[in-house]
Short mmCIF file of N, CA and C in Angstrom, two decimals:
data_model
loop_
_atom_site.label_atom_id
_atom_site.label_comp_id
_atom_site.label_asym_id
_atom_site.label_seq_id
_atom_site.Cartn_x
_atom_site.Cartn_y
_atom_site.Cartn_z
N UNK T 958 0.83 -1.20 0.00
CA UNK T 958 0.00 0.00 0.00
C UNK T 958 0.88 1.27 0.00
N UNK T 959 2.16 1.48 0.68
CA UNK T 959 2.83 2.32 0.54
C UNK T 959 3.59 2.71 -0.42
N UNK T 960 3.57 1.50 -1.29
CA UNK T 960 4.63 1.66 -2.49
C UNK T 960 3.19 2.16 -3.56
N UNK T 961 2.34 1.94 -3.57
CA UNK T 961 1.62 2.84 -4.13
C UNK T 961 1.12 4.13 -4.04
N UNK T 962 0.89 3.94 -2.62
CA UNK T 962 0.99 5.75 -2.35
C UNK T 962 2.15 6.83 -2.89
N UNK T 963 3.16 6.10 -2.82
CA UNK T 963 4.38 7.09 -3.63
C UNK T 963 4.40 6.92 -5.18
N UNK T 964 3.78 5.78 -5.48
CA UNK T 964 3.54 5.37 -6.70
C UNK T 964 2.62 6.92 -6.79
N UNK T 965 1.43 6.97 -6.91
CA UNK T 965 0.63 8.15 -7.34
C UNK T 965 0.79 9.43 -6.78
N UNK T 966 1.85 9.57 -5.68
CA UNK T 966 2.68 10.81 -5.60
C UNK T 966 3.93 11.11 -6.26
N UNK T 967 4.03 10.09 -6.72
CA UNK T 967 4.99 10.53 -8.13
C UNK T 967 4.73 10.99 -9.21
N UNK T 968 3.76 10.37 -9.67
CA UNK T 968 2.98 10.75 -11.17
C UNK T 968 2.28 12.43 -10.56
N UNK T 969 1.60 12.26 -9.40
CA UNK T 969 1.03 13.65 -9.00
C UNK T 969 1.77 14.88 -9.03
N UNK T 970 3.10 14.32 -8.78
CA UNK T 970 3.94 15.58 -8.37
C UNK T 970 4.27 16.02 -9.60
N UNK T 971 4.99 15.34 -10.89
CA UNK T 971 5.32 15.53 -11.91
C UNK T 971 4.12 16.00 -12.78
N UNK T 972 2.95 16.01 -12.84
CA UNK T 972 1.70 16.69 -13.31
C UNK T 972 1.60 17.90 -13.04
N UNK T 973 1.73 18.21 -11.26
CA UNK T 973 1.58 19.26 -10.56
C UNK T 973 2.82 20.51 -10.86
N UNK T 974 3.93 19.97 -11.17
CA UNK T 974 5.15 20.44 -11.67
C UNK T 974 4.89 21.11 -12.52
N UNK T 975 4.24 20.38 -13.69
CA UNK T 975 3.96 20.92 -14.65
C UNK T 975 3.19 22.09 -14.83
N UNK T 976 1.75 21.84 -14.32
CA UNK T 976 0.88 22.97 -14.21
C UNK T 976 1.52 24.29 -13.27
N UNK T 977 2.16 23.79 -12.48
CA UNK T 977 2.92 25.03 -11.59
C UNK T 977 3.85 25.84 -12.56
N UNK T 978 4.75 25.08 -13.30
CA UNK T 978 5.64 25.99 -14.08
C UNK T 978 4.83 26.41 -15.08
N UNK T 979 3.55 26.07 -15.47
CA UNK T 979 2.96 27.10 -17.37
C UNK T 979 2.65 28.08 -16.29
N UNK T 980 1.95 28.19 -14.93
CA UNK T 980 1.68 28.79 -14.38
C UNK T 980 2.02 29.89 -14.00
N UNK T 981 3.35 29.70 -13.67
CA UNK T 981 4.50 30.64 -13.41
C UNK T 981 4.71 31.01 -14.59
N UNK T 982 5.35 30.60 -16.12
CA UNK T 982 5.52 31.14 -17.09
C UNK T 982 4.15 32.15 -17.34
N UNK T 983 3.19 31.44 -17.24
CA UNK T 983 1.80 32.73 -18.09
C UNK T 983 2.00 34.16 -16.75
N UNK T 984 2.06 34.09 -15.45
CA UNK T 984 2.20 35.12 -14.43
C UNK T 984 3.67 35.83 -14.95
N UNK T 985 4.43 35.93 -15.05
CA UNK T 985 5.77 35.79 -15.15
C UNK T 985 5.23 37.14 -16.65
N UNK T 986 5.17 36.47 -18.11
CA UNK T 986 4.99 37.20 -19.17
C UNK T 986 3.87 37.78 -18.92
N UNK T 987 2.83 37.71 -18.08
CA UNK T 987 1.77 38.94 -17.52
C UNK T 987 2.42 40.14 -17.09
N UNK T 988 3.39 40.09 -16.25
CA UNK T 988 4.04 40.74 -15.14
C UNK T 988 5.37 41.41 -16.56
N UNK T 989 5.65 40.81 -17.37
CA UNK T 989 7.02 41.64 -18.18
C UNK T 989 6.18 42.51 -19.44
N UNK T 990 5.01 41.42 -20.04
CA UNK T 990 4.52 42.48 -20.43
C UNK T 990 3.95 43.54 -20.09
N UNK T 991 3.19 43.74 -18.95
CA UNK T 991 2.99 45.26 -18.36
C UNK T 991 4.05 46.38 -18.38
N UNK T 992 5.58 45.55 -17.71
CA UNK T 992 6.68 46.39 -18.34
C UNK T 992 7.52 47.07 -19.88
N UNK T 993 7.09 46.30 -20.44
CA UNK T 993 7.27 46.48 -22.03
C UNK T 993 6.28 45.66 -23.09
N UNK T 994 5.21 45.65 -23.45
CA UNK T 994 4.57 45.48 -24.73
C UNK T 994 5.33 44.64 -25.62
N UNK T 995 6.31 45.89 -26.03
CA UNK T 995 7.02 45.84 -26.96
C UNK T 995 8.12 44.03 -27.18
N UNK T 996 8.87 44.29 -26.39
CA UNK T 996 9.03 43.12 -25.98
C UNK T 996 8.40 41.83 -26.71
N UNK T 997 7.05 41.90 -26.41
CA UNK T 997 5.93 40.42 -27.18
C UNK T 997 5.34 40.65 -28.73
N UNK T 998 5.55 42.44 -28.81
CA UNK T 998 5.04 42.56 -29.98
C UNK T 998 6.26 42.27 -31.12
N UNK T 999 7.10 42.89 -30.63
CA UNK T 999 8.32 43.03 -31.90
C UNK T 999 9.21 41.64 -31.73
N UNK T 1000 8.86 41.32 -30.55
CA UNK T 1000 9.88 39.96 -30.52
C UNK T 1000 9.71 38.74 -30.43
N UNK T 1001 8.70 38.39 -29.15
CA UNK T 1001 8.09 37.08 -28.95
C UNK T 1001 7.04 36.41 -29.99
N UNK T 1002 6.36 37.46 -30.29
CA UNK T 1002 5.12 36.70 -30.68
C UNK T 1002 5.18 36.29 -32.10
N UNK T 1003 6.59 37.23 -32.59
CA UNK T 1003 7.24 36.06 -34.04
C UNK T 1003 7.70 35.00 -34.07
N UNK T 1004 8.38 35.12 -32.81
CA UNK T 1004 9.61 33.79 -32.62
C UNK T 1004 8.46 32.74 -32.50
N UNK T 1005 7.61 32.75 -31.77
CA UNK T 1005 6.52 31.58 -31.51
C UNK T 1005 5.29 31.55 -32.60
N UNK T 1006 5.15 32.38 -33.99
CA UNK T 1006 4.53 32.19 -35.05
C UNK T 1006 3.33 32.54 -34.44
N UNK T 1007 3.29 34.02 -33.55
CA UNK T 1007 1.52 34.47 -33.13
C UNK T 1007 1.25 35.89 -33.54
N UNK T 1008 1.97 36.23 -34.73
CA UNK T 1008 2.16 37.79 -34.76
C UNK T 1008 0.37 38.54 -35.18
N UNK T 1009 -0.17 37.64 -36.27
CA UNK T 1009 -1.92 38.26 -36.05
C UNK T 1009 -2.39 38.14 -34.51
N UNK T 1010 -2.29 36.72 -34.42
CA UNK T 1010 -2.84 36.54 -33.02
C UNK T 1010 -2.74 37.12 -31.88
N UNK T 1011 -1.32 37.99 -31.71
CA UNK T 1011 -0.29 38.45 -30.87
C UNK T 1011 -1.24 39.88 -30.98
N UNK T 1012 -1.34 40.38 -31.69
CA UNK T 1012 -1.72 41.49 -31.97
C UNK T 1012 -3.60 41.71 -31.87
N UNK T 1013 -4.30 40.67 -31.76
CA UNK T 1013 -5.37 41.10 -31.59
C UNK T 1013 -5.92 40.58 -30.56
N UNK T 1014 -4.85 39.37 -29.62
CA UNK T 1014 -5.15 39.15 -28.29
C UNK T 1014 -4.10 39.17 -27.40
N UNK T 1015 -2.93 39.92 -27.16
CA UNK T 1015 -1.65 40.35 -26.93
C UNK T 1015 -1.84 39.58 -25.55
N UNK T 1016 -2.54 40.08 -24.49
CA UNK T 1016 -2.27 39.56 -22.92
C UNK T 1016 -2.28 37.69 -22.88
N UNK T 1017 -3.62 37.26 -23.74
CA UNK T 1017 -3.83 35.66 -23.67
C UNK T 1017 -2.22 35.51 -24.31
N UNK T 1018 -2.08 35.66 -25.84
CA UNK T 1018 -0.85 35.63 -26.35
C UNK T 1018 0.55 35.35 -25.61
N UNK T 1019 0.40 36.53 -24.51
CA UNK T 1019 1.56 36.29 -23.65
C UNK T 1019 1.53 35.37 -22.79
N UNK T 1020 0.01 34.92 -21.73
CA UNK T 1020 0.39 34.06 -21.36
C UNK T 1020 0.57 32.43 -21.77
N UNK T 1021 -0.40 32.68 -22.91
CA UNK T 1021 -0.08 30.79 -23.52
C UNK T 1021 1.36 30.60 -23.91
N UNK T 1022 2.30 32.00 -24.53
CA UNK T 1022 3.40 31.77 -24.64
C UNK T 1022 4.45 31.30 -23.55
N UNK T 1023 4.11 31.84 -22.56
CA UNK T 1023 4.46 31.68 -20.79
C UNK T 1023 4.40 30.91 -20.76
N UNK T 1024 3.54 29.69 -20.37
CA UNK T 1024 2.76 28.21 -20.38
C UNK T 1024 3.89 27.55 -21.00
N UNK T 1025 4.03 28.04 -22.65
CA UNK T 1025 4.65 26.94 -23.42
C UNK T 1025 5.77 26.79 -23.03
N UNK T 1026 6.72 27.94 -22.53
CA UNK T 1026 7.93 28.11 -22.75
C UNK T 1026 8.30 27.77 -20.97
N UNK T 1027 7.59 27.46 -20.44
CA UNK T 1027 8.31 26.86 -19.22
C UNK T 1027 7.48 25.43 -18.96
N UNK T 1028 6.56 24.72 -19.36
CA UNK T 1028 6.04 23.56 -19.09
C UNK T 1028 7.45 22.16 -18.66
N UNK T 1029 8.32 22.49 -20.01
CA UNK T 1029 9.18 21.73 -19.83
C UNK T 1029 9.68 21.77 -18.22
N UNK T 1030 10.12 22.65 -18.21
CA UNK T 1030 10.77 22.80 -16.46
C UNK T 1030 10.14 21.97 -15.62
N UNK T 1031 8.96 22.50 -15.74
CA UNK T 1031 7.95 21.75 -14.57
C UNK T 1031 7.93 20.07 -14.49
N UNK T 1032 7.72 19.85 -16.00
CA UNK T 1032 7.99 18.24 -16.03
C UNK T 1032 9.76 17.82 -15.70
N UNK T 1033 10.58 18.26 -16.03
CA UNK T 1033 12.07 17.84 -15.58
C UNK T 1033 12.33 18.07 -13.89
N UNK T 1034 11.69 19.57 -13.16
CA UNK T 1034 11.86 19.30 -11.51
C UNK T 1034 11.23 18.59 -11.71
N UNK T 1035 9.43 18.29 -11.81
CA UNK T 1035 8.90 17.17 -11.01
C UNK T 1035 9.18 16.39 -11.45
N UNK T 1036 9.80 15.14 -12.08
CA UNK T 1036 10.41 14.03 -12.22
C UNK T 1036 11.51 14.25 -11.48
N UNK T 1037 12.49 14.79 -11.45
CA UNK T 1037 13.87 15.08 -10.49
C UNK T 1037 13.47 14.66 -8.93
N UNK T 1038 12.24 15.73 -8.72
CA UNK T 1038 11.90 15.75 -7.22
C UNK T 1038 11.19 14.76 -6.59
N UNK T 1039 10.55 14.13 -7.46
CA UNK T 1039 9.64 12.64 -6.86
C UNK T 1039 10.75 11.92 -7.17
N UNK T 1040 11.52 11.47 -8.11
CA UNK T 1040 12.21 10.46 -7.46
C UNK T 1040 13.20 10.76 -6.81
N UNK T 1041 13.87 11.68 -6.76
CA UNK T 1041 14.33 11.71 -4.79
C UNK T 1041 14.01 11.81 -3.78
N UNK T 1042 12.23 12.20 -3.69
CA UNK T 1042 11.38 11.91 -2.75
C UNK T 1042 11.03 10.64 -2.31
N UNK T 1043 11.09 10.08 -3.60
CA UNK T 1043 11.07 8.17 -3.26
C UNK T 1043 12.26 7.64 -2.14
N UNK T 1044 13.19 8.32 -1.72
CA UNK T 1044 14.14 7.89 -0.85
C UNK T 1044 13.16 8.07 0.56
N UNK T 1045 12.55 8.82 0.57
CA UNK T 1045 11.93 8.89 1.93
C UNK T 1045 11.30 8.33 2.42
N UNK T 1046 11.59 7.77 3.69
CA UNK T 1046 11.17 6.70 4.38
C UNK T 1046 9.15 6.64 4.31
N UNK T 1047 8.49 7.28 4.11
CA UNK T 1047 6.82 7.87 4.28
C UNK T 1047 7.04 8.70 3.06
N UNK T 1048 5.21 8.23 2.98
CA UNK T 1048 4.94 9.78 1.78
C UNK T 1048 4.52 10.92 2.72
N UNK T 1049 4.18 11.16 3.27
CA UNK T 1049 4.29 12.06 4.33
C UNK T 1049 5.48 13.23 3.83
N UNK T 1050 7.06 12.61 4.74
CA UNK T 1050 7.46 13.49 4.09
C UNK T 1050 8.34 13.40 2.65
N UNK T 1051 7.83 12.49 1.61
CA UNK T 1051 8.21 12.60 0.42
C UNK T 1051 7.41 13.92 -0.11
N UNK T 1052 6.11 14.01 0.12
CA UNK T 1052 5.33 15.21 -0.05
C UNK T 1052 5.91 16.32 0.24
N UNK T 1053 6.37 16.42 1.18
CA UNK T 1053 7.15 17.67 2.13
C UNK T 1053 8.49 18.57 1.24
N UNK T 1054 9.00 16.90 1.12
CA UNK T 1054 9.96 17.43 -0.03
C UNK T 1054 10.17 17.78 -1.19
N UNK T 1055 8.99 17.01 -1.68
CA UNK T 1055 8.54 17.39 -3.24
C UNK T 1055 8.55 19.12 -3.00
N UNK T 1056 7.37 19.21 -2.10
CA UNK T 1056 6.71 20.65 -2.24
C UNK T 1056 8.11 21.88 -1.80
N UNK T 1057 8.61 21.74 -0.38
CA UNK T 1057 10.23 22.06 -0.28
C UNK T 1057 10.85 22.79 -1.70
N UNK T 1058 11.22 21.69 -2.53
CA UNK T 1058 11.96 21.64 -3.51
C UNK T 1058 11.36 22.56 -4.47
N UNK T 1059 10.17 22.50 -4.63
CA UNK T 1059 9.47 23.15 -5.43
C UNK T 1059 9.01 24.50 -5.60
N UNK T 1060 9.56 24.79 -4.25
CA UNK T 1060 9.30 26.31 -3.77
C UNK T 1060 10.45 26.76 -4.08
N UNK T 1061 11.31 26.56 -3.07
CA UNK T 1061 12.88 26.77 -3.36
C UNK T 1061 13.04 27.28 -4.80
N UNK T 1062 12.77 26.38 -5.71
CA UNK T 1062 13.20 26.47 -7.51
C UNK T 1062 12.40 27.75 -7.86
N UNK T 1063 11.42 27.48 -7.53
CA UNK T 1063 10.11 28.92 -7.74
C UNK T 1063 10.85 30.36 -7.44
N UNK T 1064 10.91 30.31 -6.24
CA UNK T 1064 12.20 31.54 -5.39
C UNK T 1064 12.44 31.75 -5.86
N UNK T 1065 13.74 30.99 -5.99
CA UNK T 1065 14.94 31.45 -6.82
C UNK T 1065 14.55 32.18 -8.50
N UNK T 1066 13.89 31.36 -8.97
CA UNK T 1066 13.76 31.75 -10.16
C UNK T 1066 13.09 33.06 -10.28
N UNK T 1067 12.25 33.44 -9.71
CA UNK T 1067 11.38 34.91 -9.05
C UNK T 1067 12.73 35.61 -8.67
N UNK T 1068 13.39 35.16 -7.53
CA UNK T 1068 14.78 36.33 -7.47
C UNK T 1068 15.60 36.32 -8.19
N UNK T 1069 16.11 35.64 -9.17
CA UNK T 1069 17.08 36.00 -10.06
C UNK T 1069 16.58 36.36 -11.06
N UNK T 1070 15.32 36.34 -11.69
CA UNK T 1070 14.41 37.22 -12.12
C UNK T 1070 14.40 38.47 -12.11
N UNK T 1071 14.17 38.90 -11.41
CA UNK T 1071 13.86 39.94 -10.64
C UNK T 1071 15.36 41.20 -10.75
N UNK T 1072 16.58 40.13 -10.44
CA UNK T 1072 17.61 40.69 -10.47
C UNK T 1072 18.25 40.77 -11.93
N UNK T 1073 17.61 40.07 -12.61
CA UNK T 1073 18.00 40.63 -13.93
C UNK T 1073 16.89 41.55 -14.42
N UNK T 1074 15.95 41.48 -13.99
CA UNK T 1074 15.19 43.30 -14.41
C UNK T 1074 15.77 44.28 -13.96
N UNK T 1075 16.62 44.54 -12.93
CA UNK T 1075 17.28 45.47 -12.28
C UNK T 1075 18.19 45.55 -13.14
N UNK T 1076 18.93 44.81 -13.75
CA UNK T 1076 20.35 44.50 -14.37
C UNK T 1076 19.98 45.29 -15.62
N UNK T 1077 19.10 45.13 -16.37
CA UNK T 1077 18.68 45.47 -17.41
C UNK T 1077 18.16 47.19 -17.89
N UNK T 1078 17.38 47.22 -16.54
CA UNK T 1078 16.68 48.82 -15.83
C UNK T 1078 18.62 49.80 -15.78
N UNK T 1079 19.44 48.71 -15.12
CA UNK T 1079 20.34 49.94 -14.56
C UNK T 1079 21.22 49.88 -15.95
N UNK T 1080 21.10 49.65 -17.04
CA UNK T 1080 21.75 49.65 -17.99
C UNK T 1080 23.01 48.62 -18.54
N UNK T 1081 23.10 47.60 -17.81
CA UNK T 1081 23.77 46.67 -17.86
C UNK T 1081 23.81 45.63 -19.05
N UNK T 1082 22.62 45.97 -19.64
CA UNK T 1082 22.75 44.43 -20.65
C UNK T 1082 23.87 44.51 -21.29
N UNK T 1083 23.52 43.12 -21.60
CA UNK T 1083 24.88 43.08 -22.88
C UNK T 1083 24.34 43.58 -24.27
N UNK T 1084 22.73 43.40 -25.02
CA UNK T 1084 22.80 43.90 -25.76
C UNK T 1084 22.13 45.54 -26.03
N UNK T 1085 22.59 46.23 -25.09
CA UNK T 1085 22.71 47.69 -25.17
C UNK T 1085 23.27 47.83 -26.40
N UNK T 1086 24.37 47.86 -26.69
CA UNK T 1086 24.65 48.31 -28.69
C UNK T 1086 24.20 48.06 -29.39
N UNK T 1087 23.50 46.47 -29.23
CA UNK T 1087 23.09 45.66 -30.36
C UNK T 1087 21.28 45.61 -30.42
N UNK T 1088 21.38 46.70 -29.62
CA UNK T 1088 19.30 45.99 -28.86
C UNK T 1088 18.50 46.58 -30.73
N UNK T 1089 17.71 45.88 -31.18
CA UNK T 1089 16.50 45.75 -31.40
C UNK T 1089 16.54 45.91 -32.70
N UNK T 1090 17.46 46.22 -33.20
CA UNK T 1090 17.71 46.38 -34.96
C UNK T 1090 17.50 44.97 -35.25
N UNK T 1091 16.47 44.80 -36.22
CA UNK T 1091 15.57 45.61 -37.15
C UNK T 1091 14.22 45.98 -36.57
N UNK T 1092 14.44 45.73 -35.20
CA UNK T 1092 13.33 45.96 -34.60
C UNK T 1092 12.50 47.88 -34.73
N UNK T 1093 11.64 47.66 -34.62
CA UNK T 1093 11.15 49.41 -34.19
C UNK T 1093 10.74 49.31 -32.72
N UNK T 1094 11.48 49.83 -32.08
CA UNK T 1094 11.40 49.40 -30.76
C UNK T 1094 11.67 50.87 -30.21
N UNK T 1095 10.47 51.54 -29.45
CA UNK T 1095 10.57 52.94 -29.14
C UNK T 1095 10.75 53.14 -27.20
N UNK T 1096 10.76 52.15 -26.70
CA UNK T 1096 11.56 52.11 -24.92
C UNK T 1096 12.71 50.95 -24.80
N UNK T 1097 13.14 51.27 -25.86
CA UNK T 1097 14.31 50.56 -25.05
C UNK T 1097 14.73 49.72 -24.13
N UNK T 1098 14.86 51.12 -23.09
CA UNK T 1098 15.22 50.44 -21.50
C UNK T 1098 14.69 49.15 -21.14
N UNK T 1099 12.73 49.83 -21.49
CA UNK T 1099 12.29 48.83 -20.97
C UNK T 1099 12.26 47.18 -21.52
N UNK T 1100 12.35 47.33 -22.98
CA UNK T 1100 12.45 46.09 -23.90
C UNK T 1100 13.74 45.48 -23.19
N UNK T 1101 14.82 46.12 -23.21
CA UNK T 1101 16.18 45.55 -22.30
C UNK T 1101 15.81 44.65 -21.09
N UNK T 1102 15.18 45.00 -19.96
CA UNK T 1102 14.86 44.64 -18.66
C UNK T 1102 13.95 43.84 -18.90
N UNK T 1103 13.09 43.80 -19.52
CA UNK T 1103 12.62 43.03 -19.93
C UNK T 1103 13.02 41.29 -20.69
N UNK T 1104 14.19 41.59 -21.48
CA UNK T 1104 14.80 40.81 -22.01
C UNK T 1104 15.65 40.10 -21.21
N UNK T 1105 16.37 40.84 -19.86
CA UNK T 1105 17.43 40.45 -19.32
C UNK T 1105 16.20 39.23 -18.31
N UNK T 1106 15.36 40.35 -17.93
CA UNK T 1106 14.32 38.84 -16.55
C UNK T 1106 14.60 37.57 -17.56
N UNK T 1107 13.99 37.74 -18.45
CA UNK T 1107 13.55 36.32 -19.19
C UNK T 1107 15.00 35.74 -19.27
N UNK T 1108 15.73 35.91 -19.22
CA UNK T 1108 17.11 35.50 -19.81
C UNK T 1108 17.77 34.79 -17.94
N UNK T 1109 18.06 35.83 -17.48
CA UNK T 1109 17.94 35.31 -15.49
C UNK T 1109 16.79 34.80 -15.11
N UNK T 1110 15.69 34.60 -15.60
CA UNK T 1110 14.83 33.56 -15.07
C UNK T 1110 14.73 32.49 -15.30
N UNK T 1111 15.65 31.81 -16.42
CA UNK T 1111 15.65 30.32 -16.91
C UNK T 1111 17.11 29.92 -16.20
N UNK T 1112 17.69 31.06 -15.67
CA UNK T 1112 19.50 31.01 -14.42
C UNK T 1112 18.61 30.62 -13.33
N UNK T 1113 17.68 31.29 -13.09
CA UNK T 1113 17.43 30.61 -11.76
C UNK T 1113 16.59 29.73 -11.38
N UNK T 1114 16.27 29.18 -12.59
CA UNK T 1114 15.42 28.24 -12.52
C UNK T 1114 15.93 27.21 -12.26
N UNK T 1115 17.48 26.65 -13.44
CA UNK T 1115 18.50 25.63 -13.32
C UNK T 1115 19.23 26.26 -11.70
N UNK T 1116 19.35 26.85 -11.66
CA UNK T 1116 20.31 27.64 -9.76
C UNK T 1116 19.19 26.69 -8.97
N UNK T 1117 17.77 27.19 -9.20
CA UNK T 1117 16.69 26.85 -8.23
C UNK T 1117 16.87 25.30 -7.92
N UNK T 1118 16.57 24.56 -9.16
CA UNK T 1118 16.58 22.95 -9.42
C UNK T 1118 17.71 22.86 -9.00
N UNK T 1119 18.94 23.09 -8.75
CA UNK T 1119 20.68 21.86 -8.31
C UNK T 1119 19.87 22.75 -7.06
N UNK T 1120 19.79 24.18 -6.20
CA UNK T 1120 19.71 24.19 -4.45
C UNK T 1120 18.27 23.22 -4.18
N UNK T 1121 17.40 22.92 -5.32
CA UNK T 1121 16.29 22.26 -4.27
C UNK T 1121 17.07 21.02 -4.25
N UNK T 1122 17.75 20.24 -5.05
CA UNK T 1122 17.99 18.80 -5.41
C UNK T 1122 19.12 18.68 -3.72
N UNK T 1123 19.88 19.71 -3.71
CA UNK T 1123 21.09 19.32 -2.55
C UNK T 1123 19.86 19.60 -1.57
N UNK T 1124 18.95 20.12 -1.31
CA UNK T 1124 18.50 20.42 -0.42
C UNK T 1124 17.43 19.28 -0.06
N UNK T 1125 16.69 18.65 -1.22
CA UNK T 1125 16.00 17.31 -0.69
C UNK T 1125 17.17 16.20 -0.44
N UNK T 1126 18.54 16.50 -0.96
CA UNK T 1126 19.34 15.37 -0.18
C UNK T 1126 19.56 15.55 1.39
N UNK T 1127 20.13 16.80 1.75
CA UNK T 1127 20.41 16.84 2.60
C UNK T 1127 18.59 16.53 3.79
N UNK T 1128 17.86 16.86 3.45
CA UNK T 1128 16.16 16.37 4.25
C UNK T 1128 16.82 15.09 4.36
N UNK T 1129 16.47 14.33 3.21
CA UNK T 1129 16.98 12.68 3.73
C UNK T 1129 17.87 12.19 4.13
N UNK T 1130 18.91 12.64 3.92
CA UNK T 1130 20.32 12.31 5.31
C UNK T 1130 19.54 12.89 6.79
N UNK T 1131 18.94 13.94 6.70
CA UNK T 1131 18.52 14.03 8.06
C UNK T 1131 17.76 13.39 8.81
N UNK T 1132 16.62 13.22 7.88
CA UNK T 1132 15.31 12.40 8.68
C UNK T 1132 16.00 11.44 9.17
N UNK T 1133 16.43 10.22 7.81
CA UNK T 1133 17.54 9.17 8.33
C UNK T 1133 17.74 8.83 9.62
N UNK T 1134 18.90 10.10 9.69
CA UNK T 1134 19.62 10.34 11.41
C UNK T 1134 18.06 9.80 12.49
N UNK T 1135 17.56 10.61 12.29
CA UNK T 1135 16.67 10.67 13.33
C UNK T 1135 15.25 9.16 13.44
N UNK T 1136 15.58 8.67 12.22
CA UNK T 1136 15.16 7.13 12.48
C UNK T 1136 15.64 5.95 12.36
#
């Protein structure tokens, strides 16, 4: 009975993974497009083949693009994190750790996020010389900071995933100890 309970908290978690990261991706390009438009109009919504679509439903646009472009994540932690949750003695706290892990990656990826909008805002990018040609791109700045989150948010996503992974090891060396 227990090996099934982790049995369908495995498959759960890696589902849940999933829907958590389009989740985060559609919030995420909600939150950059408010900062720059431009950004989804002149850039994204070609690269992903939505430029009518992009243009006469821009916000959905951004977030199904969100969705698409981080789903993967969600399925690679949650497979990562259930089966190193499977080391744990109970689903109890295999759950614990799943969810743990899952936050952690989230964090991080929100703060290094975050710190590359700053990076971008204070003039830092790298492509400051090179930004937006052939683009018509009339804020700049903001298309920059914009560009830089998305770029530090897939850093801290991989940063997020190796601190949750040492961090559900180190849970199970601990519990361990203590049984």
């Amino acid at each position: 009975c227990k090996l099934m309970k982790k049995a369908f908290v495995f498959i759960a978690s890696i589902f849940l993974s999933i829907i958590i990261a389009m989740l985060y991706g559609a919030i995420d390009n909600q939150f950059t497009y408010t900062i720059s438009d431009e950004f989804f109009t002149e850039e994204i919504f070609e690269r992903f083949g939505f430029v009518q679509y992009g243009r006469d439903a821009p916000r959905l646009t951004a977030s199904i693009i969100g969705a698409w472009s981080t789903w993967w994540m969600g399925l690679i932690a949650g497979f990562i994190f259930a089966t190193i949750g499977l080391f744990h003695s109970d689903v109890k706290q295999m759950i614990q750790s799943i969810k743990g892990a899952t936050l952690i990656t989230l964090v991080t990826s929100l703060l290094v996020g975050l710190i590359g909008l700053c990076y971008g805002f204070l003039g830092f990018s790298r492509f400051n010389s090179t930004c937006c040609f052939p683009l018509e791109v009339h804020n700049v700045k903001n298309f920059l900071a914009v560009l830089e989150m998305h770029s530090f948010s897939y850093v801290g996503g991989v940063l997020g995933l190796f601190l949750a992974i040492f961090w559900q090891i180190k849970e199970i060396r601990r519990n361990k100890r203590f049984h």
